[in-house]
Amino acid sequence: MPGSGKSSFINSMSMAVTGTWHEIAHYSQSDSSVTKCLERYIMFDENCHEVHEPHPIPDYNNNIIFWDCAGFPDATEEAYSTIVYLTLDGRIPSGTNIIDCMDQTPDELRSKFRSRVDHQMTFDRVVFILSADKVVPNNLVEAIKSGAQQGHDVPIMVVVTKEDKCPNRLHLQKRIEEALAAFKLTGNQVRFKITSLYCEELTPWPDRNDYRVMKPNADIDKNLLTIWMSLTDPNIKAKPAPPPPTPQPQPKSSCVLS
Ligand SMILES: Nc1nc2c(ncn2[C@@H]2O[C@H](COP(=O)(O)OP(=O)(O)OP(=O)(O)O)[C@@H](O)[C@H]2O)c(=O)[nH]1
Ligand SMILES: [Mg+2]
């Protein structure tokens, strides 16, 4: 959903894993929504370097790329599941305005994004970001599940953010149960997580002029590093991409004249 913390999640992950705050993904300073396009952000490249860092993290051998997306309204529009399916099939290039795509029909979308951008590229997870202070968007959950299951059947991980905005434990528990039921993840502690993220409201550096911007927070880091372990768990697998179609030999055309 718009403003749930998708871009903040990417920046917070980087903060927890590397210990430095970078605004990798542009996030909103208020509750208004800012991300309009699908954007690809490299966290660790194929040499396991952080972007702009000369040294790789020792013994770390995963390259990690996040794709940030615009928020979707809570509706079962077939366009939303089609956008998710086409993205996961590597057909929608980074930089595409997703808000504009939402008004198109599934057929228009399939024809617009007919070919794969990169045959090597695969998506390993969908991270569905839910805000603890908002009602569970059941229609959108169905649309995204349907999009993720088509083709590669990419596993969905659910992260409930803004735990701090739900101080009443009973309300929070009710919300969590609703979300678990919507995703059919009751009892699943690997693919369902709850946390707060790094944000101005909770973790600002005390000195406004300091370049560090966000103050490290051990509780948030602990949650995020547990999420990281599940996100990068190789046992949670998407289906391998189907091989590109091999060109069929064309039958020799023959013409019978009589
Ligand atoms: N209090 C609190 N605020 C948060 C938390 N996570 C994110 N925020 C704030 O929520 C607002 C929206 O965050 P974004 O990361 O821009 O959300 P988004 O889902 O990327 O938004 P769009 O891409 O525009 O749909 C920002 O002001 C964040 O600072 C959290 O855990 N607690
Ligand atoms: Mg965003």
PDB file of C-alpha atoms and ligand atoms in Angstrom:
ATOM      1  CA  MET A   1       0.000   0.000   0.000  1.00  0.00           C
ATOM      2  CA  PRO A   2       1.252   3.602  -0.551  1.00  0.00           C
ATOM      3  CA  GLY A   3       3.329   4.875   2.370  1.00  0.00           C
ATOM      4  CA  SER A   4       3.666   1.490   4.111  1.00  0.00           C
ATOM      5  CA  GLY A   5       7.489   1.790   4.242  1.00  0.00           C
ATOM      6  CA  LYS A   6       8.711  -0.067   1.134  1.00  0.00           C
ATOM      7  CA  SER A   7      11.521   2.390   0.337  1.00  0.00           C
ATOM      8  CA  SER A   8      12.386   2.779   4.040  1.00  0.00           C
ATOM      9  CA  PHE A   9      12.667  -1.008   4.271  1.00  0.00           C
ATOM     10  CA  ILE A  10      15.428  -1.040   1.624  1.00  0.00           C
ATOM     11  CA  ASN A  11      17.356   1.766   3.376  1.00  0.00           C
ATOM     12  CA  SER A  12      16.831   0.168   6.793  1.00  0.00           C
ATOM     13  CA  MET A  13      18.149  -3.188   5.567  1.00  0.00           C
ATOM     14  CA  SER A  14      21.292  -1.486   4.326  1.00  0.00           C
ATOM     15  CA  MET A  15      21.676   0.328   7.679  1.00  0.00           C
ATOM     16  CA  ALA A  16      21.290  -2.892   9.689  1.00  0.00           C
ATOM     17  CA  VAL A  17      23.669  -4.940   7.530  1.00  0.00           C
ATOM     18  CA  THR A  18      26.382  -2.353   6.792  1.00  0.00           C
ATOM     19  CA  GLY A  19      26.016   0.002   9.781  1.00  0.00           C
ATOM     20  CA  THR A  20      25.804   3.108   7.567  1.00  0.00           C
ATOM     21  CA  TRP A  21      22.729   5.072   6.570  1.00  0.00           C
ATOM     22  CA  HIS A  22      22.348   5.603   2.827  1.00  0.00           C
ATOM     23  CA  GLU A  23      19.203   6.886   1.189  1.00  0.00           C
ATOM     24  CA  ILE A  24      19.419   4.158  -1.466  1.00  0.00           C
ATOM     25  CA  ALA A  25      15.691   4.360  -2.178  1.00  0.00           C
ATOM     26  CA  HIS A  26      14.014   7.746  -2.046  1.00  0.00           C
ATOM     27  CA  TYR A  27      11.487   7.700   0.802  1.00  0.00           C
ATOM     28  CA  SER A  28       8.775  10.098   1.873  1.00  0.00           C
ATOM     29  CA  GLN A  29       9.379  12.709   4.595  1.00  0.00           C
ATOM     30  CA  SER A  30       5.697  12.536   5.508  1.00  0.00           C
ATOM     31  CA  ASP A  31       2.931   9.980   5.015  1.00  0.00           C
ATOM     32  CA  SER A  32       2.453  11.119   1.393  1.00  0.00           C
ATOM     33  CA  SER A  33       3.441   8.695  -1.336  1.00  0.00           C
ATOM     34  CA  VAL A  34       6.560   9.397  -3.419  1.00  0.00           C
ATOM     35  CA  THR A  35       7.605   6.280  -5.334  1.00  0.00           C
ATOM     36  CA  LYS A  36       5.983   6.268  -8.774  1.00  0.00           C
ATOM     37  CA  CYS A  37       8.361   4.022 -10.712  1.00  0.00           C
ATOM     38  CA  LEU A  38       9.748   0.538 -10.463  1.00  0.00           C
ATOM     39  CA  GLU A  39      13.375   1.141  -9.421  1.00  0.00           C
ATOM     40  CA  ARG A  40      16.259  -1.296  -9.227  1.00  0.00           C
ATOM     41  CA  TYR A  41      18.728  -0.672  -6.391  1.00  0.00           C
ATOM     42  CA  ILE A  42      21.952  -2.632  -6.013  1.00  0.00           C
ATOM     43  CA  MET A  43      22.860  -3.214  -2.383  1.00  0.00           C
ATOM     44  CA  PHE A  44      25.763  -5.598  -3.034  1.00  0.00           C
ATOM     45  CA  ASP A  45      26.946  -6.049  -6.605  1.00  0.00           C
ATOM     46  CA  GLU A  46      28.136  -9.347  -8.104  1.00  0.00           C
ATOM     47  CA  ASN A  47      31.581  -8.807  -6.521  1.00  0.00           C
ATOM     48  CA  CYS A  48      29.825  -8.374  -3.154  1.00  0.00           C
ATOM     49  CA  HIS A  49      30.841  -4.725  -2.930  1.00  0.00           C
ATOM     50  CA  GLU A  50      28.541  -2.158  -1.454  1.00  0.00           C
ATOM     51  CA  VAL A  51      27.919   0.511  -4.093  1.00  0.00           C
ATOM     52  CA  HIS A  52      30.568   3.299  -3.650  1.00  0.00           C
ATOM     53  CA  GLU A  53      32.596   1.120  -1.221  1.00  0.00           C
ATOM     54  CA  PRO A  54      36.005  -0.128  -2.389  1.00  0.00           C
ATOM     55  CA  HIS A  55      36.138  -3.176  -0.079  1.00  0.00           C
ATOM     56  CA  PRO A  56      33.816  -6.163  -0.116  1.00  0.00           C
ATOM     57  CA  ILE A  57      32.330  -7.433   3.129  1.00  0.00           C
ATOM     58  CA  PRO A  58      34.644 -10.307   4.205  1.00  0.00           C
ATOM     59  CA  ASP A  59      33.241 -13.799   3.609  1.00  0.00           C
ATOM     60  CA  TYR A  60      30.069 -12.388   2.153  1.00  0.00           C
ATOM     61  CA  ASN A  61      29.145 -13.855  -1.189  1.00  0.00           C
ATOM     62  CA  ASN A  62      25.628 -12.860  -2.092  1.00  0.00           C
ATOM     63  CA  ASN A  63      24.797 -10.083  -4.478  1.00  0.00           C
ATOM     64  CA  ILE A  64      21.583  -8.400  -3.420  1.00  0.00           C
ATOM     65  CA  ILE A  65      19.374  -6.267  -5.623  1.00  0.00           C
ATOM     66  CA  PHE A  66      16.157  -4.714  -4.396  1.00  0.00           C
ATOM     67  CA  TRP A  67      13.398  -3.587  -6.744  1.00  0.00           C
ATOM     68  CA  ASP A  68      11.298  -0.867  -5.140  1.00  0.00           C
ATOM     69  CA  CYS A  69       7.751  -0.416  -6.398  1.00  0.00           C
ATOM     70  CA  ALA A  70       4.987   2.178  -6.216  1.00  0.00           C
ATOM     71  CA  GLY A  71       2.215   1.389  -3.742  1.00  0.00           C
ATOM     72  CA  PHE A  72      -1.015  -0.172  -5.058  1.00  0.00           C
ATOM     73  CA  PRO A  73      -4.528   0.658  -3.847  1.00  0.00           C
ATOM     74  CA  ASP A  74      -6.477  -2.073  -2.042  1.00  0.00           C
ATOM     75  CA  ALA A  75      -8.323  -3.641  -4.977  1.00  0.00           C
ATOM     76  CA  THR A  76      -8.394  -6.968  -6.814  1.00  0.00           C
ATOM     77  CA  GLU A  77      -7.698  -5.292 -10.170  1.00  0.00           C
ATOM     78  CA  GLU A  78      -6.357  -7.818 -12.653  1.00  0.00           C
ATOM     79  CA  ALA A  79      -3.945  -5.089 -13.806  1.00  0.00           C
ATOM     80  CA  TYR A  80      -2.154  -5.261 -10.431  1.00  0.00           C
ATOM     81  CA  SER A  81      -1.560  -8.999 -10.561  1.00  0.00           C
ATOM     82  CA  THR A  82      -0.498  -8.660 -14.206  1.00  0.00           C
ATOM     83  CA  ILE A  83       2.038  -5.943 -13.285  1.00  0.00           C
ATOM     84  CA  VAL A  84       3.445  -8.200 -10.552  1.00  0.00           C
ATOM     85  CA  TYR A  85       3.599 -11.209 -12.879  1.00  0.00           C
ATOM     86  CA  LEU A  86       5.304  -9.228 -15.682  1.00  0.00           C
ATOM     87  CA  THR A  87       7.815  -7.716 -13.243  1.00  0.00           C
ATOM     88  CA  LEU A  88       8.725 -11.111 -11.790  1.00  0.00           C
ATOM     89  CA  ASP A  89       9.088 -12.477 -15.314  1.00  0.00           C
ATOM     90  CA  GLY A  90      11.705  -9.774 -16.007  1.00  0.00           C
ATOM     91  CA  ARG A  91       9.575  -7.898 -18.543  1.00  0.00           C
ATOM     92  CA  ILE A  92       9.181  -4.486 -16.915  1.00  0.00           C
ATOM     93  CA  PRO A  93      12.367  -2.392 -17.042  1.00  0.00           C
ATOM     94  CA  SER A  94      13.637  -0.367 -14.082  1.00  0.00           C
ATOM     95  CA  GLY A  95      12.415   3.227 -14.357  1.00  0.00           C
ATOM     96  CA  THR A  96       8.929   2.306 -15.648  1.00  0.00           C
ATOM     97  CA  ASN A  97       6.161   4.476 -14.209  1.00  0.00           C
ATOM     98  CA  ILE A  98       3.932   1.935 -12.458  1.00  0.00           C
ATOM     99  CA  ILE A  99       1.197   4.429 -11.552  1.00  0.00           C
ATOM    100  CA  ASP A 100       0.574   4.912 -15.314  1.00  0.00           C
ATOM    101  CA  CYS A 101       0.464   1.128 -15.821  1.00  0.00           C
ATOM    102  CA  MET A 102      -2.282   0.677 -13.217  1.00  0.00           C
ATOM    103  CA  ASP A 103      -4.956   2.116 -15.542  1.00  0.00           C
ATOM    104  CA  GLN A 104      -4.142  -0.246 -18.411  1.00  0.00           C
ATOM    105  CA  THR A 105      -5.880  -3.516 -19.178  1.00  0.00           C
ATOM    106  CA  PRO A 106      -3.995  -6.810 -18.671  1.00  0.00           C
ATOM    107  CA  ASP A 107      -3.907  -7.285 -22.471  1.00  0.00           C
ATOM    108  CA  GLU A 108      -2.448  -3.826 -23.018  1.00  0.00           C
ATOM    109  CA  LEU A 109       0.192  -4.514 -20.350  1.00  0.00           C
ATOM    110  CA  ARG A 110       1.126  -7.916 -21.796  1.00  0.00           C
ATOM    111  CA  SER A 111       1.492  -6.424 -25.237  1.00  0.00           C
ATOM    112  CA  LYS A 112       3.482  -3.388 -23.992  1.00  0.00           C
ATOM    113  CA  PHE A 113       5.939  -5.590 -22.028  1.00  0.00           C
ATOM    114  CA  ARG A 114       6.065  -8.423 -24.545  1.00  0.00           C
ATOM    115  CA  SER A 115       9.730  -9.394 -24.288  1.00  0.00           C
ATOM    116  CA  ARG A 116      12.042 -10.096 -21.397  1.00  0.00           C
ATOM    117  CA  VAL A 117      14.500  -7.320 -20.564  1.00  0.00           C
ATOM    118  CA  ASP A 118      17.246  -9.677 -19.411  1.00  0.00           C
ATOM    119  CA  HIS A 119      17.146 -13.468 -19.741  1.00  0.00           C
ATOM    120  CA  GLN A 120      19.595 -13.982 -16.848  1.00  0.00           C
ATOM    121  CA  MET A 121      17.522 -12.033 -14.352  1.00  0.00           C
ATOM    122  CA  THR A 122      15.370 -13.861 -11.827  1.00  0.00           C
ATOM    123  CA  PHE A 123      13.451 -12.648  -8.807  1.00  0.00           C
ATOM    124  CA  ASP A 124      13.836 -14.692  -5.636  1.00  0.00           C
ATOM    125  CA  ARG A 125      11.333 -13.055  -3.315  1.00  0.00           C
ATOM    126  CA  VAL A 126       8.418 -10.687  -3.111  1.00  0.00           C
ATOM    127  CA  VAL A 127       8.470  -8.675   0.123  1.00  0.00           C
ATOM    128  CA  PHE A 128       4.961  -7.465   0.951  1.00  0.00           C
ATOM    129  CA  ILE A 129       5.202  -4.490   3.305  1.00  0.00           C
ATOM    130  CA  LEU A 130       2.183  -3.993   5.543  1.00  0.00           C
ATOM    131  CA  SER A 131       1.769  -1.051   7.896  1.00  0.00           C
ATOM    132  CA  ALA A 132       0.752  -2.052  11.450  1.00  0.00           C
ATOM    133  CA  ASP A 133      -1.423   1.067  11.770  1.00  0.00           C
ATOM    134  CA  LYS A 134      -3.569   0.309   8.684  1.00  0.00           C
ATOM    135  CA  VAL A 135      -6.303  -2.254   8.052  1.00  0.00           C
ATOM    136  CA  VAL A 136      -5.042  -5.354   6.211  1.00  0.00           C
ATOM    137  CA  PRO A 137      -5.672  -4.738   2.452  1.00  0.00           C
ATOM    138  CA  ASN A 138      -7.278  -8.128   1.736  1.00  0.00           C
ATOM    139  CA  ASN A 139      -8.073  -7.378  -1.928  1.00  0.00           C
ATOM    140  CA  LEU A 140      -4.544  -6.292  -2.689  1.00  0.00           C
ATOM    141  CA  VAL A 141      -3.141  -9.332  -0.890  1.00  0.00           C
ATOM    142  CA  GLU A 142      -5.159 -11.572  -3.257  1.00  0.00           C
ATOM    143  CA  ALA A 143      -4.016  -9.597  -6.324  1.00  0.00           C
ATOM    144  CA  ILE A 144      -0.327  -9.814  -5.369  1.00  0.00           C
ATOM    145  CA  LYS A 145      -0.535 -13.492  -4.400  1.00  0.00           C
ATOM    146  CA  SER A 146      -2.108 -14.275  -7.754  1.00  0.00           C
ATOM    147  CA  GLY A 147       0.605 -12.300  -9.632  1.00  0.00           C
ATOM    148  CA  ALA A 148       3.434 -13.943  -7.656  1.00  0.00           C
ATOM    149  CA  GLN A 149       2.069 -17.468  -8.227  1.00  0.00           C
ATOM    150  CA  GLN A 150       1.832 -17.167 -12.008  1.00  0.00           C
ATOM    151  CA  GLY A 151       4.970 -18.337 -13.826  1.00  0.00           C
ATOM    152  CA  HIS A 152       7.797 -18.535 -11.322  1.00  0.00           C
ATOM    153  CA  ASP A 153       5.758 -18.945  -8.108  1.00  0.00           C
ATOM    154  CA  VAL A 154       8.004 -16.492  -6.245  1.00  0.00           C
ATOM    155  CA  PRO A 155       7.735 -16.898  -2.448  1.00  0.00           C
ATOM    156  CA  ILE A 156       6.160 -13.956  -0.618  1.00  0.00           C
ATOM    157  CA  MET A 157       7.644 -12.704   2.659  1.00  0.00           C
ATOM    158  CA  VAL A 158       5.487 -10.410   4.748  1.00  0.00           C
ATOM    159  CA  VAL A 159       6.994  -7.629   6.843  1.00  0.00           C
ATOM    160  CA  VAL A 160       4.668  -5.663   9.123  1.00  0.00           C
ATOM    161  CA  THR A 161       6.254  -2.224   9.658  1.00  0.00           C
ATOM    162  CA  LYS A 162       5.482   0.734  11.958  1.00  0.00           C
ATOM    163  CA  GLU A 163       5.157  -1.468  15.040  1.00  0.00           C
ATOM    164  CA  ASP A 164       5.792   1.724  17.058  1.00  0.00           C
ATOM    165  CA  LYS A 165       2.583   3.251  15.660  1.00  0.00           C
ATOM    166  CA  CYS A 166       0.487   0.506  17.225  1.00  0.00           C
ATOM    167  CA  PRO A 167       1.234   0.841  20.973  1.00  0.00           C
ATOM    168  CA  ASN A 168      -1.866  -1.123  22.010  1.00  0.00           C
ATOM    169  CA  ARG A 169      -0.611  -4.746  22.072  1.00  0.00           C
ATOM    170  CA  LEU A 170      -4.130  -6.170  21.702  1.00  0.00           C
ATOM    171  CA  HIS A 171      -4.799  -4.096  18.551  1.00  0.00           C
ATOM    172  CA  LEU A 172      -1.418  -5.098  17.165  1.00  0.00           C
ATOM    173  CA  GLN A 173      -2.066  -8.769  17.886  1.00  0.00           C
ATOM    174  CA  LYS A 174      -5.449  -8.586  16.135  1.00  0.00           C
ATOM    175  CA  ARG A 175      -3.872  -6.941  13.091  1.00  0.00           C
ATOM    176  CA  ILE A 176      -1.156  -9.595  12.991  1.00  0.00           C
ATOM    177  CA  GLU A 177      -3.716 -12.403  13.128  1.00  0.00           C
ATOM    178  CA  GLU A 178      -5.698 -10.797  10.274  1.00  0.00           C
ATOM    179  CA  ALA A 179      -2.543 -10.496   8.185  1.00  0.00           C
ATOM    180  CA  LEU A 180      -1.446 -14.069   8.915  1.00  0.00           C
ATOM    181  CA  ALA A 181      -4.880 -15.316   7.857  1.00  0.00           C
ATOM    182  CA  ALA A 182      -4.894 -13.208   4.653  1.00  0.00           C
ATOM    183  CA  PHE A 183      -1.533 -14.653   3.576  1.00  0.00           C
ATOM    184  CA  LYS A 184      -2.265 -18.144   4.978  1.00  0.00           C
ATOM    185  CA  LEU A 185       0.974 -17.927   6.971  1.00  0.00           C
ATOM    186  CA  THR A 186      -0.361 -18.722  10.463  1.00  0.00           C
ATOM    187  CA  GLY A 187       2.469 -20.295  12.483  1.00  0.00           C
ATOM    188  CA  ASN A 188       5.094 -19.341   9.879  1.00  0.00           C
ATOM    189  CA  GLN A 189       7.839 -17.364  11.631  1.00  0.00           C
ATOM    190  CA  VAL A 190      10.229 -17.468   8.709  1.00  0.00           C
ATOM    191  CA  ARG A 191       8.096 -15.657   6.163  1.00  0.00           C
ATOM    192  CA  PHE A 192       6.180 -13.333   8.503  1.00  0.00           C
ATOM    193  CA  LYS A 193       8.002 -10.620  10.513  1.00  0.00           C
ATOM    194  CA  ILE A 194       7.118  -7.531  12.545  1.00  0.00           C
ATOM    195  CA  THR A 195       9.341  -4.509  13.122  1.00  0.00           C
ATOM    196  CA  SER A 196       9.735  -0.768  13.074  1.00  0.00           C
ATOM    197  CA  LEU A 197      12.026   0.754  10.453  1.00  0.00           C
ATOM    198  CA  TYR A 198      14.603   3.525  10.535  1.00  0.00           C
ATOM    199  CA  CYS A 199      12.657   6.797  10.198  1.00  0.00           C
ATOM    200  CA  GLU A 200      12.752  10.454  11.280  1.00  0.00           C
ATOM    201  CA  GLU A 201      10.028   9.856  13.846  1.00  0.00           C
ATOM    202  CA  LEU A 202      11.918   7.139  15.708  1.00  0.00           C
ATOM    203  CA  THR A 203      15.655   7.123  15.004  1.00  0.00           C
ATOM    204  CA  PRO A 204      16.882  10.600  13.933  1.00  0.00           C
ATOM    205  CA  TRP A 205      20.471  11.529  14.692  1.00  0.00           C
ATOM    206  CA  PRO A 206      20.277  14.175  17.476  1.00  0.00           C
ATOM    207  CA  ASP A 207      22.416  16.680  15.562  1.00  0.00           C
ATOM    208  CA  ARG A 208      20.538  17.806  12.396  1.00  0.00           C
ATOM    209  CA  ASN A 209      23.802  18.865  10.755  1.00  0.00           C
ATOM    210  CA  ASP A 210      25.442  15.477  11.240  1.00  0.00           C
ATOM    211  CA  TYR A 211      25.924  13.465   8.049  1.00  0.00           C
ATOM    212  CA  ARG A 212      24.880  10.244   9.762  1.00  0.00           C
ATOM    213  CA  VAL A 213      21.141  11.169   9.689  1.00  0.00           C
ATOM    214  CA  MET A 214      19.920   8.012  11.457  1.00  0.00           C
ATOM    215  CA  LYS A 215      21.085   6.802  14.854  1.00  0.00           C
ATOM    216  CA  PRO A 216      21.800   3.066  15.080  1.00  0.00           C
ATOM    217  CA  ASN A 217      19.112   1.243  17.034  1.00  0.00           C
ATOM    218  CA  ALA A 218      19.897  -2.211  18.417  1.00  0.00           C
ATOM    219  CA  ASP A 219      16.253  -3.371  18.654  1.00  0.00           C
ATOM    220  CA  ILE A 220      15.487  -2.429  15.035  1.00  0.00           C
ATOM    221  CA  ASP A 221      18.773  -3.986  13.844  1.00  0.00           C
ATOM    222  CA  LYS A 222      17.975  -7.227  15.659  1.00  0.00           C
ATOM    223  CA  ASN A 223      14.600  -7.472  13.897  1.00  0.00           C
ATOM    224  CA  LEU A 224      16.050  -6.528  10.524  1.00  0.00           C
ATOM    225  CA  LEU A 225      18.935  -8.977  10.727  1.00  0.00           C
ATOM    226  CA  THR A 226      16.489 -11.769  11.511  1.00  0.00           C
ATOM    227  CA  ILE A 227      14.525 -10.705   8.419  1.00  0.00           C
ATOM    228  CA  TRP A 228      17.797 -10.684   6.447  1.00  0.00           C
ATOM    229  CA  MET A 229      18.523 -14.287   7.458  1.00  0.00           C
ATOM    230  CA  SER A 230      15.147 -15.394   6.095  1.00  0.00           C
ATOM    231  CA  LEU A 231      15.382 -13.205   2.987  1.00  0.00           C
ATOM    232  CA  THR A 232      18.721 -14.709   2.023  1.00  0.00           C
ATOM    233  CA  ASP A 233      17.867 -18.287   3.071  1.00  0.00           C
ATOM    234  CA  PRO A 234      18.668 -20.397  -0.004  1.00  0.00           C
ATOM    235  CA  ASN A 235      16.131 -23.037   1.081  1.00  0.00           C
ATOM    236  CA  ILE A 236      13.264 -20.680   0.221  1.00  0.00           C
ATOM    237  CA  LYS A 237      13.170 -21.090  -3.538  1.00  0.00           C
ATOM    238  CA  ALA A 238      11.348 -19.658  -6.512  1.00  0.00           C
ATOM    239  CA  LYS A 239      10.796 -21.875  -9.536  1.00  0.00           C
ATOM    240  CA  PRO A 240      13.689 -21.557 -12.010  1.00  0.00           C
ATOM    241  CA  ALA A 241      12.929 -19.392 -15.009  1.00  0.00           C
ATOM    242  CA  PRO A 242      11.609 -21.415 -17.953  1.00  0.00           C
ATOM    243  CA  PRO A 243      14.190 -21.642 -20.774  1.00  0.00           C
ATOM    244  CA  PRO A 244      13.694 -19.156 -23.591  1.00  0.00           C
ATOM    245  CA  PRO A 245      11.628 -20.716 -26.400  1.00  0.00           C
ATOM    246  CA  THR A 246      13.782 -22.530 -28.963  1.00  0.00           C
ATOM    247  CA  PRO A 247      12.919 -21.551 -32.520  1.00  0.00           C
ATOM    248  CA  GLN A 248      10.951 -24.346 -34.175  1.00  0.00           C
ATOM    249  CA  PRO A 249      12.156 -25.418 -37.646  1.00  0.00           C
ATOM    250  CA  GLN A 250       9.755 -23.971 -40.144  1.00  0.00           C
ATOM    251  CA  PRO A 251       8.026 -26.637 -42.258  1.00  0.00           C
ATOM    252  CA  LYS A 252       8.988 -26.253 -45.902  1.00  0.00           C
ATOM    253  CA  SER A 253       6.036 -24.702 -47.556  1.00  0.00           C
ATOM    254  CA  SER A 254       4.792 -26.645 -50.499  1.00  0.00           C
ATOM    255  CA  CYS A 255       2.250 -25.686 -52.981  1.00  0.00           C
ATOM    256  CA  VAL A 256       0.233 -28.150 -54.986  1.00  0.00           C
ATOM    257  CA  LEU A 257      -0.995 -26.932 -58.291  1.00  0.00           C
ATOM    258  CA  SER A 258      -3.618 -28.866 -60.036  1.00  0.00           C
TER     259      SER A 258
HETATM  260  N1  LIG B   1       6.873   5.749  12.799  1.00  0.00           N
HETATM  261  C1  LIG B   1       7.332   5.053  11.775  1.00  0.00           C
HETATM  262  N2  LIG B   1       7.407   5.615  10.557  1.00  0.00           N
HETATM  263  C2  LIG B   1       7.873   4.865   9.537  1.00  0.00           C
HETATM  264  C3  LIG B   1       8.276   3.518   9.685  1.00  0.00           C
HETATM  265  N3  LIG B   1       8.664   3.050   8.479  1.00  0.00           N
HETATM  266  C4  LIG B   1       8.523   4.062   7.612  1.00  0.00           C
HETATM  267  N4  LIG B   1       8.052   5.164   8.240  1.00  0.00           N
HETATM  268  C5  LIG B   1       7.715   6.467   7.634  1.00  0.00           C
HETATM  269  O1  LIG B   1       6.612   6.263   6.750  1.00  0.00           O
HETATM  270  C6  LIG B   1       6.667   7.200   5.669  1.00  0.00           C
HETATM  271  C7  LIG B   1       6.527   6.464   4.334  1.00  0.00           C
HETATM  272  O2  LIG B   1       7.702   5.702   4.124  1.00  0.00           O
HETATM  273  P1  LIG B   1       8.203   5.273   2.668  1.00  0.00           P
HETATM  274  O3  LIG B   1       9.378   4.388   2.872  1.00  0.00           O
HETATM  275  O4  LIG B   1       8.348   6.444   1.773  1.00  0.00           O
HETATM  276  O5  LIG B   1       6.933   4.399   2.221  1.00  0.00           O
HETATM  277  P2  LIG B   1       6.693   3.727   0.787  1.00  0.00           P
HETATM  278  O6  LIG B   1       5.895   2.509   1.005  1.00  0.00           O
HETATM  279  O7  LIG B   1       7.977   3.569   0.076  1.00  0.00           O
HETATM  280  O8  LIG B   1       5.805   4.843   0.082  1.00  0.00           O
HETATM  281  P3  LIG B   1       5.431   4.925  -1.510  1.00  0.00           P
HETATM  282  O9  LIG B   1       6.527   4.261  -2.249  1.00  0.00           O
HETATM  283  O10 LIG B   1       5.379   6.354  -1.829  1.00  0.00           O
HETATM  284  O11 LIG B   1       4.136   4.205  -1.656  1.00  0.00           O
HETATM  285  C8  LIG B   1       8.014   7.926   5.814  1.00  0.00           C
HETATM  286  O12 LIG B   1       7.800   9.188   6.391  1.00  0.00           O
HETATM  287  C9  LIG B   1       8.823   7.012   6.734  1.00  0.00           C
HETATM  288  O13 LIG B   1       9.800   7.717   7.468  1.00  0.00           O
HETATM  289  C10 LIG B   1       8.195   2.934  10.993  1.00  0.00           C
HETATM  290  O14 LIG B   1       8.486   1.751  11.219  1.00  0.00           O
HETATM  291  N5  LIG B   1       7.709   3.756  12.002  1.00  0.00           N
HETATM  292 MG    MG B   2       8.518   4.238  -1.801  1.00  0.00          MG
END
